[in-house]
Coordinates of C-alpha atoms (C1' of nucleotides) in Angstrom, one line a residue:
Chain A
M7 CA -19.6 -27.8 39.4
T8 CA -18.5 -27.9 43.0
P9 CA -19.6 -25.8 46.0
V10 CA -16.7 -24.0 47.4
A11 CA -16.8 -20.6 49.1
S12 CA -19.9 -21.5 51.0
Y13 CA -17.9 -24.0 53.0
L14 CA -15.9 -21.3 54.5
Y15 CA -18.9 -19.5 55.9
A16 CA -18.9 -19.8 59.6
P17 CA -22.5 -19.5 60.9
D18 CA -23.3 -18.0 64.3
P19 CA -24.1 -21.0 66.5
A20 CA -26.9 -19.1 68.1
E21 CA -28.8 -18.5 64.9
L22 CA -28.6 -22.2 64.1
G23 CA -29.9 -23.3 67.4
C24 CA -26.8 -25.5 67.9
R25 CA -24.5 -25.9 70.8
P26 CA -21.1 -24.4 69.8
G27 CA -18.9 -27.1 71.4
A28 CA -20.9 -30.0 69.9
T29 CA -18.3 -31.1 67.5
R30 CA -18.3 -34.6 68.9
C31 CA -21.1 -36.9 67.7
E32 CA -21.6 -38.0 71.3
H33 CA -23.0 -34.6 72.3
C34 CA -24.9 -34.0 69.0
D35 CA -28.3 -32.5 69.5
V36 CA -29.9 -34.2 66.5
R37 CA -28.3 -37.6 66.7
R38 CA -31.5 -39.2 67.9
F39 CA -33.2 -38.1 64.7
A40 CA -30.4 -39.0 62.3
F41 CA -29.0 -42.4 61.2
C42 CA -26.2 -41.9 63.7
S43 CA -28.5 -43.1 66.5
A44 CA -28.0 -46.6 65.2
L45 CA -24.6 -46.7 66.8
D46 CA -23.6 -47.1 70.4
P47 CA -21.7 -44.3 72.1
H48 CA -18.3 -46.0 71.7
E49 CA -19.0 -46.9 68.1
L50 CA -19.7 -43.2 67.5
R51 CA -16.0 -42.6 67.6
E52 CA -15.7 -44.2 64.3
L53 CA -18.2 -41.7 62.9
D54 CA -16.3 -38.9 64.6
A55 CA -13.2 -40.0 62.7
I56 CA -14.7 -39.6 59.2
V57 CA -17.0 -36.6 59.7
T58 CA -16.4 -33.0 58.7
Q59 CA -18.6 -30.3 60.0
I60 CA -19.6 -27.7 57.6
G61 CA -21.4 -24.3 57.7
V62 CA -23.3 -23.2 54.7
A63 CA -24.8 -19.8 54.0
P64 CA -28.4 -19.5 52.9
H65 CA -29.2 -20.1 49.2
E66 CA -25.9 -21.9 48.6
T67 CA -25.9 -25.2 46.7
V68 CA -24.6 -28.1 48.6
I69 CA -24.8 -30.8 46.0
F70 CA -25.4 -30.7 42.2
E71 CA -27.6 -33.2 40.4
G72 CA -25.5 -35.4 38.2
D73 CA -22.3 -34.9 40.2
D74 CA -20.2 -37.7 41.4
A75 CA -21.7 -38.7 44.7
R76 CA -18.5 -38.6 46.9
Y77 CA -20.2 -37.5 50.1
I78 CA -23.3 -38.1 52.2
F79 CA -24.5 -35.3 54.4
N80 CA -26.5 -35.0 57.6
I81 CA -28.3 -31.7 58.3
T82 CA -27.7 -30.7 61.9
G83 CA -29.1 -27.1 61.8
G84 CA -30.9 -24.8 59.4
A85 CA -33.0 -25.9 56.5
A86 CA -32.6 -27.0 52.8
L87 CA -34.5 -28.2 49.8
A88 CA -33.8 -30.9 47.2
F89 CA -34.8 -30.2 43.6
K90 CA -34.6 -31.3 40.0
L91 CA -34.7 -29.0 36.9
L92 CA -36.0 -29.4 33.4
P93 CA -33.8 -28.0 30.6
D94 CA -36.1 -25.0 30.2
G95 CA -35.8 -24.1 33.9
R96 CA -38.9 -25.6 35.3
R97 CA -38.2 -26.7 38.8
Q98 CA -39.7 -29.5 40.9
I99 CA -38.8 -29.6 44.6
I100 CA -38.4 -33.2 45.7
G101 CA -38.4 -32.4 49.4
F102 CA -37.5 -30.1 52.2
L103 CA -34.7 -31.0 54.6
F104 CA -34.5 -30.4 58.3
P105 CA -32.1 -31.2 61.1
G106 CA -31.7 -35.0 61.3
D107 CA -32.4 -35.6 57.6
F108 CA -29.7 -36.9 55.4
L109 CA -29.0 -36.2 51.8
G110 CA -26.8 -37.5 49.0
L111 CA -27.6 -41.2 49.0
A112 CA -27.5 -41.8 45.3
P113 CA -28.1 -44.9 43.2
H114 CA -25.3 -45.6 40.6
G115 CA -22.9 -43.1 42.2
R116 CA -24.4 -39.9 41.0
Y117 CA -26.6 -37.4 42.9
A118 CA -30.1 -37.7 41.5
Y119 CA -31.0 -34.1 42.6
S120 CA -29.5 -30.8 43.7
V121 CA -29.7 -29.5 47.3
E122 CA -29.5 -25.9 48.4
T123 CA -30.0 -24.3 51.8
T124 CA -32.9 -21.9 52.5
R125 CA -31.4 -20.8 55.8
P126 CA -27.9 -20.7 57.4
S127 CA -27.2 -24.3 58.0
T128 CA -24.7 -26.8 59.5
L129 CA -24.1 -30.1 58.0
C130 CA -22.0 -33.2 58.8
R131 CA -20.2 -34.5 55.7
F132 CA -19.2 -38.2 55.4
P133 CA -17.1 -39.6 52.6
R134 CA -19.4 -42.1 50.9
S135 CA -16.8 -44.8 50.6
E136 CA -15.9 -44.6 54.3
L137 CA -19.5 -44.6 55.4
T138 CA -20.2 -47.6 53.2
A139 CA -17.3 -49.4 54.9
L140 CA -18.7 -48.5 58.3
C141 CA -22.1 -50.0 57.2
V142 CA -20.4 -53.3 56.5
R143 CA -18.8 -53.3 60.0
H144 CA -21.9 -52.1 61.8
H145 CA -24.9 -53.8 60.3
K146 CA -27.3 -51.8 62.5
L147 CA -26.1 -48.7 60.6
E148 CA -27.0 -50.1 57.2
Q149 CA -30.4 -51.3 58.5
R150 CA -31.1 -47.8 59.8
L151 CA -30.2 -46.2 56.5
F152 CA -32.3 -48.8 54.7
G153 CA -35.2 -48.0 57.0
M154 CA -34.8 -44.3 56.3
V155 CA -34.7 -44.8 52.6
M156 CA -37.9 -46.8 52.8
D157 CA -39.5 -44.1 54.7
E158 CA -38.4 -41.6 52.1
L159 CA -39.9 -43.8 49.4
A160 CA -43.2 -43.9 51.2
L161 CA -43.2 -40.1 51.5
A162 CA -42.4 -39.9 47.8
Q163 CA -45.4 -42.1 47.0
D164 CA -47.7 -39.9 49.2
Q165 CA -46.4 -36.9 47.3
M166 CA -47.3 -38.6 44.0
M167 CA -50.8 -38.9 45.2
L168 CA -50.8 -35.2 46.1
L169 CA -49.3 -34.1 42.8
G170 CA -51.4 -36.4 40.6
R171 CA -54.8 -36.2 42.2
K172 CA -55.3 -33.5 44.8
H173 CA -56.6 -30.0 44.3
A174 CA -54.8 -26.8 45.3
R175 CA -56.6 -26.5 48.6
E176 CA -55.9 -30.1 49.5
R177 CA -52.2 -29.8 48.5
V178 CA -51.6 -26.7 50.7
A179 CA -53.5 -28.2 53.6
S180 CA -51.5 -31.4 53.3
F181 CA -48.3 -29.4 53.2
L182 CA -49.0 -27.4 56.3
F183 CA -50.2 -30.4 58.2
R184 CA -47.2 -32.5 57.3
L185 CA -44.8 -29.7 58.1
S186 CA -46.4 -29.4 61.5
E187 CA -46.1 -33.2 62.1
R188 CA -42.5 -33.2 61.2
A189 CA -41.7 -30.3 63.5
I190 CA -43.4 -32.2 66.3
A191 CA -41.4 -35.4 65.5
R192 CA -38.2 -33.3 65.8
G193 CA -39.4 -32.2 69.3
Q194 CA -40.4 -28.7 68.2
V195 CA -43.7 -27.0 68.5
G196 CA -46.2 -28.0 65.8
D197 CA -48.7 -25.2 66.2
P198 CA -47.3 -22.1 64.9
V199 CA -45.8 -23.8 61.8
E200 CA -42.5 -22.2 60.7
L201 CA -42.0 -22.1 57.0
P202 CA -38.3 -21.7 56.3
M203 CA -38.9 -21.3 52.5
T204 CA -40.5 -18.9 50.1
R205 CA -43.9 -19.2 48.5
A206 CA -42.1 -20.0 45.2
D207 CA -40.4 -22.9 46.9
I208 CA -43.7 -24.2 48.3
A209 CA -45.2 -23.8 44.8
D210 CA -42.4 -25.8 43.2
Y211 CA -43.0 -28.5 45.8
L212 CA -46.7 -28.7 45.3
G213 CA -46.8 -28.4 41.6
L214 CA -48.5 -25.0 41.7
T215 CA -47.5 -21.3 41.2
T216 CA -46.7 -18.8 43.9
E217 CA -49.9 -16.9 43.1
T218 CA -52.0 -20.0 43.6
V219 CA -50.2 -20.9 46.9
S220 CA -50.7 -17.4 48.2
R221 CA -54.4 -17.2 47.1
T222 CA -55.0 -20.6 48.7
L223 CA -53.4 -19.7 52.0
T224 CA -55.5 -16.5 52.0
R225 CA -58.6 -18.6 51.4
L226 CA -57.7 -21.1 54.1
Q227 CA -57.3 -18.2 56.5
R228 CA -60.6 -16.6 55.4
D229 CA -62.3 -20.0 56.0
G230 CA -60.9 -20.2 59.5
Y231 CA -58.5 -23.1 59.0
I232 CA -55.4 -21.1 59.7
R233 CA -54.1 -17.8 60.8
I234 CA -51.1 -16.2 59.0
E235 CA -49.1 -14.2 61.5
R236 CA -46.2 -13.5 59.2
A237 CA -45.6 -15.1 55.8
E238 CA -43.4 -17.7 57.4
R239 CA -45.4 -18.3 60.6
I240 CA -48.8 -19.9 60.4
Y241 CA -51.1 -21.0 63.2
L242 CA -53.3 -24.1 62.6
E243 CA -56.5 -22.9 64.1
R244 CA -58.5 -26.0 63.2
R245 CA -55.9 -28.8 63.1
E246 CA -58.4 -31.7 62.6
A247 CA -60.4 -29.9 59.9
L248 CA -57.2 -29.1 58.1
S249 CA -56.1 -32.8 58.3
D250 CA -59.5 -33.8 56.8
L251 CA -59.1 -31.3 54.1
A252 CA -55.7 -32.7 53.3
E253 CA -57.0 -36.2 52.8
Q254 CA -60.3 -35.5 51.1
G255 CA -62.0 -32.4 49.8
Chain B
M6 CA -59.1 -57.7 53.6
T7 CA -57.2 -60.7 52.2
P8 CA -56.8 -62.0 48.7
V9 CA -58.0 -65.6 48.7
A10 CA -59.7 -67.2 45.7
S11 CA -57.3 -65.7 43.2
Y12 CA -54.5 -67.7 44.7
L13 CA -56.2 -70.8 43.5
Y14 CA -56.2 -69.7 39.9
A15 CA -53.9 -71.8 37.9
P16 CA -52.7 -69.8 34.9
D17 CA -51.9 -71.5 31.6
P18 CA -48.1 -71.4 31.6
A19 CA -48.1 -70.6 27.9
E20 CA -50.1 -67.4 28.4
L21 CA -47.6 -66.3 31.0
G22 CA -44.6 -66.8 28.8
C23 CA -43.2 -69.0 31.7
R24 CA -41.6 -72.3 31.5
P25 CA -43.9 -74.8 33.2
G26 CA -41.3 -76.8 35.1
A27 CA -39.4 -73.7 36.3
T28 CA -40.4 -74.1 39.9
R29 CA -36.8 -74.1 41.1
C30 CA -35.1 -70.7 41.4
E31 CA -32.1 -72.1 39.7
H32 CA -34.0 -72.3 36.4
C33 CA -36.0 -69.1 36.8
D34 CA -36.3 -67.0 33.7
V35 CA -36.4 -63.7 35.4
R36 CA -33.9 -64.3 38.2
R37 CA -31.3 -62.1 36.6
F38 CA -33.7 -59.1 36.8
A39 CA -34.8 -59.8 40.3
F40 CA -33.2 -59.5 43.7
C41 CA -32.6 -63.3 43.6
S42 CA -29.6 -62.7 41.3
A43 CA -27.7 -61.5 44.4
L44 CA -27.3 -65.2 45.5
D45 CA -25.1 -67.9 44.2
P46 CA -26.7 -71.1 42.7
H47 CA -26.2 -73.0 45.9
E48 CA -27.5 -70.2 48.1
L49 CA -30.6 -70.2 45.9
R50 CA -31.7 -73.4 47.6
E51 CA -32.4 -71.3 50.7
L52 CA -34.7 -69.1 48.7
D53 CA -36.3 -72.2 47.2
A54 CA -37.1 -73.3 50.7
I55 CA -39.2 -70.3 51.6
V56 CA -40.8 -69.4 48.3
T57 CA -44.4 -70.2 47.3
Q58 CA -45.3 -69.8 43.6
I59 CA -48.7 -68.2 43.0
G60 CA -50.9 -67.7 39.9
V61 CA -53.2 -64.7 39.9
A62 CA -56.0 -63.9 37.5
P63 CA -56.2 -60.5 35.9
H64 CA -57.7 -57.7 38.0
E65 CA -57.2 -59.5 41.3
T66 CA -55.8 -57.6 44.2
V67 CA -52.6 -59.1 45.5
I68 CA -51.9 -56.9 48.5
F69 CA -54.0 -54.3 50.3
E70 CA -52.8 -50.9 51.5
G71 CA -52.7 -50.8 55.2
D72 CA -52.6 -54.6 55.6
D73 CA -50.0 -56.3 57.8
A74 CA -47.0 -56.8 55.5
R75 CA -46.4 -60.5 56.0
Y76 CA -45.2 -61.3 52.5
I77 CA -42.8 -59.9 49.9
F78 CA -43.5 -60.8 46.3
N79 CA -41.6 -61.1 43.1
I80 CA -43.4 -60.9 39.8
T81 CA -42.2 -63.6 37.4
G82 CA -44.8 -63.3 34.7
G83 CA -47.7 -61.0 33.7
A84 CA -48.1 -57.4 34.8
A85 CA -49.5 -55.5 37.8
L86 CA -50.0 -52.0 39.1
A87 CA -49.5 -50.4 42.5
F88 CA -51.9 -47.7 43.7
K89 CA -53.2 -45.6 46.5
L90 CA -56.8 -44.3 47.0
L91 CA -58.3 -41.2 48.5
P92 CA -61.4 -41.6 50.6
D93 CA -63.6 -40.3 47.8
G94 CA -62.2 -42.8 45.3
R95 CA -59.6 -40.8 43.5
R96 CA -56.8 -43.2 42.6
Q97 CA -53.1 -42.5 42.0
I98 CA -51.1 -45.3 40.4
I99 CA -47.6 -45.4 42.0
G100 CA -46.1 -47.6 39.4
F101 CA -46.5 -50.5 37.0
L102 CA -44.9 -53.8 37.8
F103 CA -43.3 -56.2 35.4
P104 CA -41.4 -59.5 35.7
G105 CA -38.4 -59.1 37.9
D106 CA -39.9 -56.3 40.0
F107 CA -40.7 -56.9 43.6
L108 CA -43.5 -55.6 45.7
G109 CA -44.5 -55.5 49.3
L110 CA -41.4 -54.0 51.0
A111 CA -43.1 -51.8 53.5
P112 CA -41.9 -49.4 56.2
H113 CA -43.3 -50.0 59.7
G114 CA -44.8 -53.4 58.8
R115 CA -47.8 -52.2 56.8
Y116 CA -48.2 -52.1 53.0
A117 CA -48.1 -48.5 51.9
Y118 CA -50.1 -49.2 48.7
S119 CA -52.3 -51.8 47.1
V120 CA -51.3 -54.0 44.1
E121 CA -53.5 -55.6 41.5
T122 CA -52.8 -57.5 38.4
T123 CA -53.6 -56.2 35.0
R124 CA -52.8 -59.5 33.2
P125 CA -52.7 -63.2 34.3
S126 CA -49.6 -63.2 36.4
T127 CA -47.3 -65.4 38.4
L128 CA -45.6 -64.4 41.6
C129 CA -43.1 -65.7 44.0
R130 CA -44.2 -65.2 47.6
F131 CA -41.7 -64.9 50.4
P132 CA -42.6 -64.7 54.1
R133 CA -41.2 -61.3 55.2
S134 CA -39.6 -62.6 58.4
E135 CA -37.8 -65.4 56.6
L136 CA -36.6 -63.2 53.8
T137 CA -35.3 -60.8 56.5
A138 CA -33.5 -63.6 58.2
L139 CA -31.9 -64.6 54.9
C140 CA -30.8 -60.9 54.4
V141 CA -28.8 -61.2 57.7
R142 CA -27.1 -64.4 56.6
H143 CA -26.4 -63.2 53.0
H144 CA -25.4 -59.5 53.1
K145 CA -25.3 -59.4 49.3
L146 CA -29.0 -60.0 49.3
E147 CA -29.7 -57.0 51.6
Q148 CA -27.4 -54.8 49.5
R149 CA -29.3 -55.8 46.4
L150 CA -32.6 -55.0 47.9
F151 CA -31.2 -51.7 49.2
G152 CA -30.0 -50.9 45.8
M153 CA -33.4 -51.7 44.3
V154 CA -35.2 -49.5 46.8
M155 CA -32.8 -46.6 46.0
D156 CA -33.6 -47.1 42.3
E157 CA -37.3 -47.0 43.1
L158 CA -36.8 -43.8 45.1
A159 CA -35.0 -42.2 42.1
L160 CA -37.9 -43.3 39.8
A161 CA -40.4 -41.9 42.3
Q162 CA -38.5 -38.5 42.2
D163 CA -38.6 -38.5 38.4
Q164 CA -42.3 -39.1 38.6
M165 CA -42.7 -36.2 41.0
M166 CA -41.1 -34.0 38.3
L167 CA -43.5 -35.4 35.8
L168 CA -46.6 -34.9 37.9
G169 CA -45.7 -31.5 39.2
R170 CA -44.2 -29.8 36.3
K171 CA -44.8 -31.5 32.9
H172 CA -47.6 -30.9 30.4
A173 CA -49.9 -33.7 29.2
R174 CA -47.8 -34.2 26.0
E175 CA -44.6 -34.4 27.9
R176 CA -46.2 -36.8 30.4
V177 CA -47.5 -39.2 27.8
A178 CA -44.2 -39.0 25.8
S179 CA -42.2 -39.8 29.0
F180 CA -44.5 -42.7 29.8
L181 CA -44.1 -44.3 26.4
F182 CA -40.4 -43.8 26.3
R183 CA -39.8 -45.2 29.8
L184 CA -42.0 -48.2 29.2
S185 CA -39.9 -48.9 26.1
E186 CA -36.7 -48.5 28.0
R187 CA -37.9 -50.9 30.7
A188 CA -38.9 -53.5 28.1
I189 CA -35.4 -53.3 26.6
A190 CA -33.9 -53.7 30.0
R191 CA -35.9 -56.9 30.5
G192 CA -34.5 -58.2 27.2
Q193 CA -37.7 -57.6 25.2
V194 CA -38.3 -55.5 22.1
G195 CA -38.6 -51.8 22.8
D196 CA -40.2 -50.7 19.6
P197 CA -43.6 -51.8 19.4
V198 CA -44.3 -50.8 23.1
E199 CA -46.8 -53.1 24.7
L200 CA -49.2 -51.4 27.1
P201 CA -50.6 -54.1 29.4
M202 CA -53.0 -51.6 31.1
T203 CA -56.0 -49.5 30.2
R204 CA -56.1 -45.8 29.3
A205 CA -57.7 -45.2 32.7
D206 CA -54.7 -46.9 34.4
I207 CA -52.3 -44.7 32.3
A208 CA -54.4 -41.6 33.3
D209 CA -54.2 -42.4 37.0
Y210 CA -50.5 -42.9 36.7
L211 CA -49.9 -39.6 34.9
G212 CA -52.3 -37.5 36.8
L213 CA -54.6 -37.0 33.8
T214 CA -58.0 -38.3 32.7
T215 CA -58.6 -41.1 30.2
E216 CA -59.9 -38.6 27.7
T217 CA -56.8 -36.5 27.9
V218 CA -54.5 -39.6 27.5
S219 CA -56.5 -40.7 24.5
R220 CA -56.5 -37.3 22.9
T221 CA -52.8 -36.8 23.5
L222 CA -51.9 -40.2 22.0
T223 CA -54.0 -39.3 18.9
R224 CA -52.1 -36.0 18.6
L225 CA -48.7 -37.7 19.0
Q226 CA -49.7 -40.0 16.2
R227 CA -50.9 -37.2 14.0
D228 CA -47.6 -35.4 14.6
G229 CA -45.7 -38.4 13.5
Y230 CA -44.1 -39.3 16.9
I231 CA -45.9 -42.7 17.2
R232 CA -48.1 -45.1 15.4
I233 CA -50.9 -46.7 17.3
E234 CA -51.4 -50.2 15.9
R235 CA -53.9 -51.3 18.5
A236 CA -54.7 -49.6 21.8
E237 CA -52.1 -51.6 23.6
R238 CA -49.4 -51.7 20.9
I239 CA -47.7 -48.5 19.9
Y240 CA -44.7 -48.0 17.6
L241 CA -42.2 -45.3 18.4
E242 CA -41.7 -43.8 15.0
R243 CA -39.3 -41.1 16.1
R244 CA -37.7 -42.4 19.3
E245 CA -35.2 -39.5 19.7
A246 CA -37.8 -36.8 19.1
L247 CA -40.2 -38.5 21.6
S248 CA -37.4 -38.6 24.2
D249 CA -36.7 -34.9 23.6
L250 CA -40.4 -34.2 24.0
A251 CA -40.4 -36.1 27.3
E252 CA -37.6 -34.0 28.8
Q253 CA -38.6 -30.6 27.5
G254 CA -41.5 -29.2 25.5
Chain C
dC20 C1' -73.0 -62.4 15.9
dG21 C1' -74.3 -59.6 19.9
dG22 C1' -73.6 -57.2 24.2
dG23 C1' -70.5 -54.8 27.3
dA24 C1' -66.4 -52.7 28.3
dA25 C1' -62.7 -49.8 26.6
dG26 C1' -61.3 -46.2 23.6
dT27 C1' -62.1 -42.0 20.8
dT28 C1' -64.0 -37.6 19.7
dG29 C1' -66.6 -33.3 20.5
dA30 C1' -68.4 -29.3 23.1
dA31 C1' -68.6 -26.6 27.2
dG32 C1' -66.8 -25.3 31.6
dA33 C1' -63.7 -24.9 35.7
dG34 C1' -59.5 -24.5 38.0
dC35 C1' -55.3 -23.0 37.8
dG36 C1' -51.6 -20.3 35.2
dT37 C1' -50.1 -15.9 33.2
dC38 C1' -49.5 -11.2 33.3
dA39 C1' -49.6 -7.0 35.8
dA40 C1' -49.6 -4.1 39.6
dA41 C1' -49.8 -2.9 44.4
dA42 C1' -48.6 -3.8 49.2
dG43 C1' -45.6 -5.7 52.5
dT44 C1' -40.8 -6.8 54.3
dA45 C1' -35.9 -6.9 54.9
dG46 C1' -31.4 -5.2 54.3
dT47 C1' -28.2 -1.1 53.5
dG48 C1' -26.3 3.1 54.2
dG49 C1' -26.5 7.9 55.2
Chain D
dC5 C1' -33.7 6.5 62.8
dC6 C1' -35.3 6.8 58.4
dA7 C1' -35.1 6.7 53.5
dC8 C1' -33.9 3.9 49.6
dT9 C1' -33.9 -0.3 47.2
dA10 C1' -34.8 -5.0 46.1
dC11 C1' -37.3 -8.9 46.9
dT12 C1' -41.3 -11.4 48.4
dT13 C1' -46.1 -11.7 48.9
dT14 C1' -50.7 -10.5 47.8
dT15 C1' -54.5 -9.4 44.8
dG16 C1' -56.9 -8.7 40.4
dA17 C1' -58.2 -9.6 35.5
dC18 C1' -58.0 -12.6 31.8
dG19 C1' -56.8 -16.8 29.2
dC20 C1' -55.5 -21.6 28.4
dT21 C1' -55.0 -26.3 29.4
dC22 C1' -57.1 -30.0 31.0
dT23 C1' -61.6 -31.8 33.0
dT24 C1' -66.3 -32.9 32.6
dC25 C1' -70.2 -34.6 30.4
dA26 C1' -71.9 -36.9 26.5
dA27 C1' -72.2 -39.5 22.3
dC28 C1' -70.2 -42.5 19.2
dT29 C1' -66.9 -46.2 17.7
dT30 C1' -64.0 -50.1 18.3
dC31 C1' -62.6 -54.2 20.3
dC32 C1' -63.3 -58.5 22.7
dC33 C1' -65.2 -62.7 24.4
dG34 C1' -68.8 -65.5 25.0

DNA sequence: CGGGAAGTTGAAGAGCGTCAAAAGTAGTGG
DNA sequence: CCACTACTTTTGACGCTCTTCAACTTCCCG
């Protein structure tokens, strides 16, 4: 299994919120959020030399669980999700990916999960072997990647707490709050939270069903925590209260 | 919060299954399973220079979530568990720790979880700053740690699937099977699986209650998958069938 | 042998899932 | 511009898995 046709898709730069001419790492909008920020401007040329920029249409699969992990990717625009499947089709979403996030780092040379876009997206693709070589030459780069993997591990552990011990209300509240925090960290607005994924995606991330996610959101709105403008745009009316709800009852 | 008295506990070497005189890394029983194996025998002396060996009584807390992460530990004997708490006391166990596993690697300088022993244990304690310095001198060591963190991340993602999408039977089957596989990887027997933790611990790991864990084990025994000799010793009568159950229905 | 913790089993109940249908939204083409 | 279609979201009724509460049993360790 290999993604093919999608790579030929040329996204409209405007819809990605990306500057068209930014093919050089030096001028990249999301560099400061990605591992690339570990390198000096002149070291960036070595990244430039091994990167391929790719446009991917929505709902296309970028990497397949179990495949040989030849590439590592950086998301520069759009949104994606990482997931694993059980043989009978049950799906668990491991995480949502936004500009600045990387994907494809795999133990033992095989992708541990699949990744598909939820929006038109742009990605930087690095051959794994060449990025590894770059890590050896530039220790800062490896340290940065190490740090990002540790952060991801900490997030995964928070998610275990959510999945194992939180109620539906707490899960949805946590989800909205974290999404807002991440948007702020990327320099975007945190109050109307944008949800670039379906209710089914949220459900498969939170260990619930679409119906429960929808009902819980409705209830949170009725109780004054949030206001749902459209399905994919939600205002956090009582940010602090929502955060409390997320961490307790 | 700092662990104190427990550090003074001197475990009987026999009960730990550890050779008494093995204070030198060179002669360590579990080195091949731990990150220490990344170093050559003569480089090991640098580890020797910064390590402190510690004995910990059962049910003592080794590190506290939120504390300043001054140390990194290696378990050399016994067993422990890592957990996080919600304000109201709900507990999620992040993982069980066995000889060869390390703990205390923390993003942003603070422990992301607490760790307590479930059996009399021995640990190697390394000052974080000195281990970091050693990583810079010996790149292999950092690579090994990086690899172990990536493995841990992959395990965490498997656990998300378990917590978010598997039924009680599948969770318990997965748990027993993985525990058996880990024992084999450590060079121990995989068939009578030893469970050095309580039913409550298992429940808090699998996102269930003690009652459900107990009932599910009883049912697995009734259906011929396992045989419970004592609460903490279980035979996997139909290993393959149990593995299938773990990954599907 | 005795007391306390851990484990097992039973009965009843709650939270979330399942099934079903209606309402909303987006994309397409006349 | 609007109708048509397909998908997503929302809402309702009902059922099931797992939890809760409680009693009993087993296992240790002094």
